[in-house]
Structure formats: C-alpha cells, structure tokens
Short mmCIF file of C-alpha atoms in Angstrom, two decimals:
data_model
loop_
_atom_site.label_atom_id
_atom_site.label_comp_id
_atom_site.label_asym_id
_atom_site.label_seq_id
_atom_site.Cartn_x
_atom_site.Cartn_y
_atom_site.Cartn_z
CA MET A 1 -173.81 179.29 -4.51
CA HIS A 2 -173.15 176.45 -2.06
CA PHE A 3 -169.72 174.95 -1.43
CA LEU A 4 -170.23 171.52 0.11
CA ARG A 5 -167.53 169.51 1.82
CA HIS A 6 -167.85 165.79 1.05
CA GLY A 7 -169.22 163.36 3.63
CA GLU A 8 -167.34 161.00 5.91
CA VAL A 9 -164.92 158.65 4.17
CA HIS A 10 -164.21 154.97 4.84
CA ASN A 11 -160.65 155.30 6.18
CA PRO A 12 -159.99 152.53 8.71
CA THR A 13 -156.22 153.12 8.85
CA GLY A 14 -156.62 156.86 9.52
CA ILE A 15 -154.21 158.09 6.85
CA LEU A 16 -154.16 161.47 5.17
CA TYR A 17 -155.42 160.26 1.79
CA GLY A 18 -155.40 163.56 -0.09
CA ARG A 19 -155.75 162.87 -3.80
CA LEU A 20 -155.32 159.11 -3.58
CA PRO A 21 -157.97 157.26 -5.62
CA GLU A 22 -160.69 154.88 -4.42
CA PHE A 23 -161.46 156.48 -1.07
CA ARG A 24 -165.23 156.14 -0.91
CA LEU A 25 -167.86 157.41 1.48
CA SER A 26 -168.54 155.40 4.61
CA LEU A 27 -172.10 154.34 5.39
CA ASN A 28 -172.33 157.40 7.61
CA GLY A 29 -170.95 159.55 4.80
CA GLN A 30 -173.64 158.24 2.44
CA ALA A 31 -176.29 159.16 5.03
CA GLN A 32 -174.75 162.63 5.33
CA ALA A 33 -174.93 163.11 1.57
CA ARG A 34 -178.60 162.14 1.58
CA ALA A 35 -179.27 164.53 4.48
CA VAL A 36 -177.79 167.42 2.52
CA ALA A 37 -179.82 166.44 -0.55
CA ASP A 38 -182.97 166.52 1.60
CA ALA A 39 -182.02 169.92 3.02
CA LEU A 40 -181.54 171.34 -0.49
CA ALA A 41 -184.56 169.64 -2.06
CA ASP A 42 -186.64 172.83 -2.22
CA HIS A 43 -183.79 175.03 -3.47
CA ASP A 44 -183.60 176.32 -7.03
CA ILE A 45 -180.52 174.28 -7.94
CA THR A 46 -179.70 174.03 -11.64
CA TYR A 47 -176.02 173.03 -11.53
CA VAL A 48 -174.13 170.46 -9.45
CA VAL A 49 -170.37 170.18 -9.92
CA ALA A 50 -167.82 168.15 -7.97
CA SER A 51 -164.16 167.45 -7.50
CA PRO A 52 -163.08 164.43 -9.57
CA LEU A 53 -162.28 162.43 -6.40
CA GLN A 54 -164.63 159.54 -5.60
CA ARG A 55 -165.80 160.86 -2.22
CA ALA A 56 -166.88 164.16 -3.75
CA GLN A 57 -168.64 162.51 -6.69
CA GLU A 58 -170.55 160.20 -4.31
CA THR A 59 -171.57 163.17 -2.14
CA ALA A 60 -172.84 165.01 -5.21
CA ALA A 61 -174.92 162.13 -6.59
CA PRO A 62 -178.05 162.35 -4.38
CA ILE A 63 -178.20 166.14 -4.74
CA ALA A 64 -178.04 165.93 -8.52
CA ALA A 65 -180.60 163.12 -8.58
CA ALA A 66 -183.05 165.14 -6.49
CA HIS A 67 -182.96 167.91 -9.09
CA ASP A 68 -182.80 165.65 -12.17
CA LEU A 69 -179.30 166.87 -13.00
CA THR A 70 -176.04 165.26 -14.08
CA VAL A 71 -172.98 165.82 -11.90
CA ALA A 72 -170.38 167.94 -13.69
CA THR A 73 -166.69 167.66 -12.79
CA ASP A 74 -164.23 170.50 -12.23
CA GLU A 75 -160.55 169.79 -11.47
CA HIS A 76 -160.34 173.15 -9.70
CA LEU A 77 -162.38 171.67 -6.83
CA ILE A 78 -159.90 168.87 -6.08
CA GLU A 79 -158.28 168.32 -2.67
CA ALA A 80 -155.09 170.26 -1.92
CA ASP A 81 -151.83 168.55 -2.82
CA ASN A 82 -149.94 167.40 0.29
CA ALA A 83 -146.48 165.87 0.80
CA PHE A 84 -147.83 163.74 3.66
CA GLU A 85 -150.39 161.98 1.47
CA GLY A 86 -150.70 158.31 2.37
CA LEU A 87 -149.23 158.74 5.86
CA ARG A 88 -150.64 158.95 9.36
CA VAL A 89 -150.10 162.52 10.57
CA ALA A 90 -152.29 162.89 13.65
CA VAL A 91 -150.61 164.11 16.83
CA GLY A 92 -148.37 161.34 18.18
CA ASP A 93 -148.27 159.40 14.91
CA GLY A 94 -145.06 158.34 13.19
CA ALA A 95 -144.76 160.66 10.17
CA LEU A 96 -144.27 163.89 12.09
CA ARG A 97 -141.87 162.26 14.54
CA ARG A 98 -139.39 161.25 11.84
CA PRO A 99 -136.57 163.78 11.22
CA ARG A 100 -136.63 163.16 7.47
CA HIS A 101 -140.07 164.82 7.34
CA TRP A 102 -139.15 167.92 9.36
CA PRO A 103 -137.89 170.01 6.39
CA LYS A 104 -141.41 169.83 4.96
CA LEU A 105 -142.63 171.78 8.00
CA ARG A 106 -140.18 174.68 7.65
CA ASP A 107 -142.75 177.21 6.40
CA PRO A 108 -146.32 176.99 7.75
CA PHE A 109 -147.34 180.20 6.00
CA THR A 110 -147.10 179.05 2.36
CA PRO A 111 -147.22 176.07 3.39
CA SER A 112 -144.01 174.19 2.61
CA TRP A 113 -145.65 170.73 2.86
CA GLY A 114 -148.18 171.19 0.08
CA GLU A 115 -150.04 173.33 -2.40
CA PRO A 116 -149.72 177.05 -1.61
CA TYR A 117 -152.80 178.56 0.01
CA LEU A 118 -152.95 181.36 -2.57
CA GLN A 119 -152.94 178.84 -5.41
CA ILE A 120 -155.81 176.97 -3.74
CA ALA A 121 -157.77 180.21 -3.33
CA HIS A 122 -157.32 181.19 -6.97
CA ARG A 123 -158.39 177.82 -8.40
CA MET A 124 -161.41 177.67 -6.08
CA LEU A 125 -162.37 181.18 -7.17
CA ALA A 126 -162.13 180.01 -10.79
CA ALA A 127 -164.50 177.13 -9.94
CA ALA A 128 -166.89 179.54 -8.25
CA ASN A 129 -166.94 181.88 -11.23
CA ALA A 130 -167.52 179.01 -13.66
CA ALA A 131 -170.40 177.68 -11.56
CA ARG A 132 -171.98 181.14 -11.33
CA VAL A 133 -172.01 181.35 -15.11
CA GLU A 134 -173.64 177.91 -15.41
CA ALA A 135 -176.33 178.66 -12.80
CA ARG A 136 -176.86 182.39 -13.32
CA GLY A 137 -180.16 183.42 -11.76
CA HIS A 138 -180.39 180.11 -9.87
CA GLU A 139 -178.33 178.12 -7.34
CA ALA A 140 -175.26 175.94 -7.79
CA VAL A 141 -173.71 173.32 -5.52
CA CYS A 142 -169.96 172.76 -5.71
CA ILE A 143 -168.66 169.69 -3.88
CA SER A 144 -165.07 169.96 -2.71
CA HIS A 145 -162.85 169.30 0.30
CA GLN A 146 -162.19 170.91 3.68
CA LEU A 147 -158.99 172.88 3.03
CA PRO A 148 -160.04 174.23 -0.40
CA VAL A 149 -163.45 175.36 0.90
CA TRP A 150 -161.97 176.94 4.03
CA THR A 151 -159.22 178.67 2.03
CA LEU A 152 -161.77 180.13 -0.38
CA ARG A 153 -163.85 181.43 2.50
CA ARG A 154 -160.85 183.09 4.18
CA PHE A 155 -159.78 184.62 0.86
CA LEU A 156 -163.22 186.10 0.23
CA GLN A 157 -163.42 187.42 3.81
CA GLY A 158 -160.03 189.10 3.42
CA ASP A 159 -158.47 186.97 6.17
CA ARG A 160 -154.86 185.77 6.12
CA LEU A 161 -154.73 182.36 4.47
CA TRP A 162 -152.44 180.55 6.92
CA HIS A 163 -154.37 179.33 9.93
CA ASP A 164 -154.75 176.74 12.69
CA PRO A 165 -156.37 173.65 11.08
CA ARG A 166 -158.07 172.83 14.38
CA ARG A 167 -160.16 175.99 14.07
CA ARG A 168 -161.59 175.44 10.60
CA GLN A 169 -165.34 175.91 10.42
CA CYS A 170 -165.89 173.30 7.74
CA GLY A 171 -167.36 170.07 9.11
CA LEU A 172 -168.18 166.97 7.11
CA ALA A 173 -171.01 167.55 4.62
CA SER A 174 -171.20 171.20 5.69
CA LEU A 175 -172.33 174.03 3.43
CA THR A 176 -170.46 177.29 2.97
CA SER A 177 -172.98 179.33 0.99
CA LEU A 178 -172.00 182.45 -0.95
CA VAL A 179 -174.90 184.89 -1.31
CA PHE A 180 -174.80 187.25 -4.28
CA GLU A 181 -176.85 190.26 -5.31
CA GLY A 182 -176.08 190.59 -8.97
CA ASP A 183 -172.32 190.29 -9.22
CA HIS A 184 -171.68 191.37 -5.65
CA LEU A 185 -170.98 188.95 -2.80
CA VAL A 186 -173.10 190.18 0.11
CA ASP A 187 -172.89 187.35 2.64
CA ILE A 188 -171.28 184.03 3.52
CA VAL A 189 -173.49 181.61 5.46
CA TYR A 190 -172.25 178.42 7.12
CA SER A 191 -174.54 175.49 7.96
CA GLU A 192 -174.32 171.82 8.92
CA PRO A 193 -177.43 170.07 7.54
CA ALA A 194 -175.91 166.65 8.26
CA GLY A 195 -174.87 167.51 11.81
CA ALA A 196 -171.62 168.66 13.42
CA SER A 197 -168.26 166.90 13.11
CA ASP A 198 -164.73 167.45 14.37
CA PRO A 199 -162.45 169.19 11.82
CA ARG A 200 -159.37 167.74 13.56
CA VAL A 201 -160.07 164.13 12.58
CA THR A 202 -157.32 162.98 10.21
CA GLY A 203 -158.56 161.92 6.84
CA ALA A 204 -162.20 162.66 7.59
#
C-alpha cells in the first residue's frame, strides 16, 4: 500500500493553504505526478484513492489512468486542519510575529494550532484499512498530504507524534509504502520517484 504526497502546488503568495479550495498543481507538480505514474506503471495497482482536495485529485489522475481505474475519494485522507490556514507562516513572516496568534502556539505536543496528531493518525489508519480491503491481494495508492502521511508513519513505527516539521521525510510526490504479509505490517519503505524536495517550504 502506497501513501503518496501530492505534487507541487501553484502557490505564488506562499501561504499555508491547508484545506482551502482551488489550489491546483503547478506545472512542476503535474510533471511530478506523471513521474510517479511512470514509476508505478508496472505495479499491480487495483485501487487509487485520494483526498478530496484538488491537488490530491490531480496527483491521482495519471496513476489511475495508467491502470484504467477511476479515482476514489476518501475524506480521511484530507489535509490536517490548521488555525493558520490562509496566512504566511514561514520564519520571519507576519503571522507568527503578531501577539494575537501566540496563544495558538501554547501546546506544540497536541498541537494547539490545529487538528490533534492522534486524531490524524486514527483517520489515516481508517483510510489505510479501507484501501487494504478494496485492494486485497494487490496494491493500492492513497494520495494525501505531508502531515497526515508523516503522522501515520510515526504512529505505525511507534514514534511520538509531535516532531520537528523540518525533519519530516515526506517530500513532494514521495511514496511512503507499507509492506504487508497477510495482515501483518512488515516494512515501511520511503522513496522519491519524482526527485527530492525541501519539506520546509511553506505551502508546498
């Protein structure tokens, strides 16, 4: 089972767009999606499912087309909710320098500024289990977003869920592949078929 982060998004103002609608793939993001589709062309994929957000659906499209499948949608794969949605939050930008936003940062462990990590992990696990049922005996591709994919991986590895976002191993259009033997998870494999990218880029 492959968890794919969407490709690069057209985001000229550099905001944290979260669940905002109409954020599409950039030209580079479209090329990344095609590169992943090429890398998975020989795989036994029978189910492709994506977050309802446009960037995830567009990333899923060439993979589904290559296997003559229709893209399914699962709300469990959506981006994490975030109180800073629609703002610039990179280091040095205005949102984090304004005192009115500081209470949102009081608890980095839950976190206080958005959807709790444990809630993200549980809904992503629900998506994984549903996809396994749909593709039993074959392979599934689930297209989601950086924080949900990274949270699921840490949960399955037994790691603490709070973390330094700069150290996430979840680049654009990267694959976090869960390897099962029967019902048992035996390995987690990370790959970047579309090339490396910087996880620190806001809104990527």
